[in-house]
Amino acid sequence: MINWSSLSANEQQAALARPANADAAGLSATVANIVEAVKARGDEAILEYTRKFDCPTLQNLVLSDSDWDKLAAQVDESVKQALIEAYDNIKAFHSAQMPDSVVMDTTQGVVCEQHYTALESVGLYVPGGTAPLPSTVLMLGIPATVAGCPRRILCTPPNNSGLIAPEIAYAAKLCGVQKIFLCGGAQAIAGMAYGTQSIPKADKLFGPGNSFVTEAKQQVSQTPEGAAIDMPAGPSEVLVLADENANPVFVAADLLSQAEHGHDSQAVLVTNSSALIGAVKREVDNQLAKLARAEITAKAMQHARYILTDSVAKAIDVSNRYAPEHLIVQLDDAVALLPSIKNAGSIFVGPWSPESAGDYASGTNHVLPTYGYSKNHSSLGLVDFMRRYTVQTLSQTGIRYLGPTIMTLAKSEGLTAHENAVKVRLDALDNKDSWSGKYD
Amino acid sequence: MINWSSLSANEQQAALARPANADAAGLSATVANIVEAVKARGDEAILEYTRKFDCPTLQNLVLSDSDWDKLAAQVDESVKQALIEAYDNIKAFHSAQMPDSVVMDTTQGVVCEQHYTALESVGLYVPGGTAPLPSTVLMLGIPATVAGCPRRILCTPPNNSGLIAPEIAYAAKLCGVQKIFLCGGAQAIAGMAYGTQSIPKADKLFGPGNSFVTEAKQQVSQTPEGAAIDMPAGPSEVLVLADENANPVFVAADLLSQAEHGHDSQAVLVTNSSALIGAVKREVDNQLAKLARAEITAKAMQHARYILTDSVAKAIDVSNRYAPEHLIVQLDDAVALLPSIKNAGSIFVGPWSPESAGDYASGTNHVLPTYGYSKNHSSLGLVDFMRRYTVQTLSQTGIRYLGPTIMTLAKSEGLTAHENAVKVRLDALDNKDSWSGKYD
């Protein structure tokens, strides 16, 4: 238990520090080599890495339609129904995010417009590993389809027999993924960023992954020939704000569900009640034993943090400083306190709103800024699959009216060619016998 | 003149290639050293670099209020009026971009919300150099203020006497900048990203700059302790789409106004009319001689490109492939053709819409994705000064209704702690004598 008010400024900072990424330099070099190999040799390089790490016998990077259908058909009926219900909620919430265009006359004869348009080609990444994540397929595929991105591909590592989890195959069909490529890691990211013989180049890459995937996304986003990325990433995390009336059983379950993601994921409780901390710790021990991933979870809970503050207001300060990916608010007057809560990717309000709801089925996206990035990055949404651009049209009236202002400003910046681009037009208008064009 | 249809695929790619950044590795190392020095020694390091590069006698990084007032008062009345008119248009267009919240019941008892909130602290960068850019101050400061960012600071390099251009001082006051720091280059970016004794840390950095500034922005955006950035950047560029009815005088003036920005800025004409290309080249020579920055402009025009295509449709294909920062459309049926135009940061429609209009006063933002980034990045807008987050509230009805679906999906992913976080809540509801909380 950390008693916040007893800590020095430095100790407080340390108490909120994330685990640092180990050996960043080594990771960066390893990933750079993989990216270079894929740029140089395309499918051949990706196949080599995939055979080495995932499936020694893989022949083809593309999941065939027949295999895709077969896999999708294997999914248990109850899981299909659950995926469909999640799909409906996620689609409804993301469809409601469709942005409006702005079209206005800013001044006489000057029309300014801002429009959103879907990105042409998006690459979705879904990790393999210990647990298949059909929920992530929905979180990426649904907004890509709702936004109207014409090309939507997905990369996920194959299992030892060169196939993927049936649930991933089913979810991908459900949300309109057009092709699945059987590769993962930095090689998959490089393949989508630069394109290969079989993988079409993507304009932007989406999805979570391990440190290799994260580093590869950072690297390919540094070059214009590469691809944009959804957001920087780090290990998943939850912060629970609770008071003495919170239910320790719920709080413990929420901390454990975060810890379950992996040994490096972070669970933090901030409360003004030491009694609650004691009760939560007891509950953590009770519940931990019964979990399937008890070992991973126990490991992550070793660096769980229980922070005691003097007041609820101070607890909220601590949360704002930590800027959690997931924030669960189990305070009596949670709704009233929301305006004072600043930095969080997604906020879960009240005792009946576990993180699991947003992870799977409520409708919000579970791809969120971690690692303190919720201070200056957004949770994944529909507009991340679109781009904004502006349009302007000046009529003859418009250039006559605004022209002198533009010329004055251009001159004041010493840019006489900018001034001249207006002058030649005003001259053409004044001297009617010369070309005077259309549009008015 | 480049005859597009006569080129091979590789030659076509080369014809659209941007000038490569020279010595990226050397630049990266130099900038990394500056960033490290500023992280380690703060103001002291920034003062050293500023004395070395900008003003040998500078004592204080902060522009005093009295100096700020004095400078602002020196601005010519006609320039003040022009800046005010530009301010009004830019403010009107960006205010119209205020996004709406989404609040909906995705299913029984499940409320999902998406909200935008202003970033806490933004750092604006305005280059010094050959021409002072008050217009850039407005393009950054207005959306920061309209968005409601509580902290808005600006860095710009001082001149030899430790002051800045009066127009920049005036524009900064006009749009609500709170403090001006007298530093530029990578040291200014590092100062705002990490904070120093005098410069408050910014959550996100905005604004154009030279290759040092661009590299520094990329570097500080790679770490969570650093800052987010508006967009990647490269030299400014324009592409003009024109047909045989376009006015060569206007087209030449538009190409020259782009070339004027610097020797590395790029001007491209794509047309189906070789006659137009001839006439534009003659006009370029006529107009070039009269320009104040004729030398820089002539240098940039040496790598201007005149691309001839077989048809207007093909010309639009070429533009979509190039993905220009600025796109000027001087085609007879410009409006009708807009839907086929894919990638551009800002589009200027018809003969009376010079790039100068958007650079200064029409209301659109002139901070735009260059270097091909308009394929997957947005032009600067109000929402870039805000972040999106989601909120969800499940009632007892909501968790009862959605709970089983969440449990099924969690189980299918092997995440039993996620399943348990729902189960303990359903148990509490079924077993009324235990804690059952509030909210329904």
PDB file of C-alpha atoms in Angstrom, chain A residues 1-5 7 12 15-16 239-242 268-274 277 304-310 314-315 318-319 322:
ATOM      1  CA  MET A   1       0.000   0.000   0.000  1.00  0.00           C
ATOM      2  CA  ILE A   2       1.395   3.398  -1.059  1.00  0.00           C
ATOM      3  CA  ASN A   3       0.442   6.346   1.144  1.00  0.00           C
ATOM      4  CA  TRP A   4       0.414   9.161  -1.413  1.00  0.00           C
ATOM      5  CA  SER A   5       0.620  12.139   0.933  1.00  0.00           C
ATOM      6  CA  LEU A   7       5.666  10.551  -0.666  1.00  0.00           C
ATOM      7  CA  GLN A  12       5.120  10.204  -6.326  1.00  0.00           C
ATOM      8  CA  ALA A  15       4.850   5.486  -8.004  1.00  0.00           C
ATOM      9  CA  LEU A  16       3.142   6.366 -11.289  1.00  0.00           C
ATOM     10  CA  LEU A 239      -6.749   2.399 -12.928  1.00  0.00           C
ATOM     11  CA  VAL A 240      -9.668   1.957 -10.545  1.00  0.00           C
ATOM     12  CA  LEU A 241     -10.895   5.008  -8.615  1.00  0.00           C
ATOM     13  CA  ALA A 242     -12.898   3.820  -5.624  1.00  0.00           C
ATOM     14  CA  VAL A 268      -3.653   0.398 -10.156  1.00  0.00           C
ATOM     15  CA  LEU A 269      -6.158   1.106  -7.379  1.00  0.00           C
ATOM     16  CA  VAL A 270      -6.418   4.661  -6.085  1.00  0.00           C
ATOM     17  CA  THR A 271      -8.711   5.230  -3.133  1.00  0.00           C
ATOM     18  CA  ASN A 272      -9.219   7.322  -0.027  1.00  0.00           C
ATOM     19  CA  SER A 273     -10.083   4.199   2.004  1.00  0.00           C
ATOM     20  CA  SER A 274      -7.388   1.998   3.535  1.00  0.00           C
ATOM     21  CA  ILE A 277      -7.421  -1.618   0.051  1.00  0.00           C
ATOM     22  CA  ALA A 304      -0.083  -3.914  -9.020  1.00  0.00           C
ATOM     23  CA  ARG A 305      -0.248  -0.654  -7.046  1.00  0.00           C
ATOM     24  CA  TYR A 306      -2.586   0.231  -4.189  1.00  0.00           C
ATOM     25  CA  ILE A 307      -2.442   3.985  -3.636  1.00  0.00           C
ATOM     26  CA  LEU A 308      -4.089   5.588  -0.617  1.00  0.00           C
ATOM     27  CA  THR A 309      -4.956   9.287  -0.836  1.00  0.00           C
ATOM     28  CA  ASP A 310      -6.329  11.767   1.713  1.00  0.00           C
ATOM     29  CA  LYS A 314      -6.709  13.863  -4.516  1.00  0.00           C
ATOM     30  CA  ALA A 315      -7.380  10.389  -5.887  1.00  0.00           C
ATOM     31  CA  VAL A 318      -3.480  11.005  -9.130  1.00  0.00           C
ATOM     32  CA  SER A 319      -5.546   9.425 -11.897  1.00  0.00           C
ATOM     33  CA  TYR A 322      -1.256   8.710 -14.449  1.00  0.00           C
TER      34      TYR A 322
END
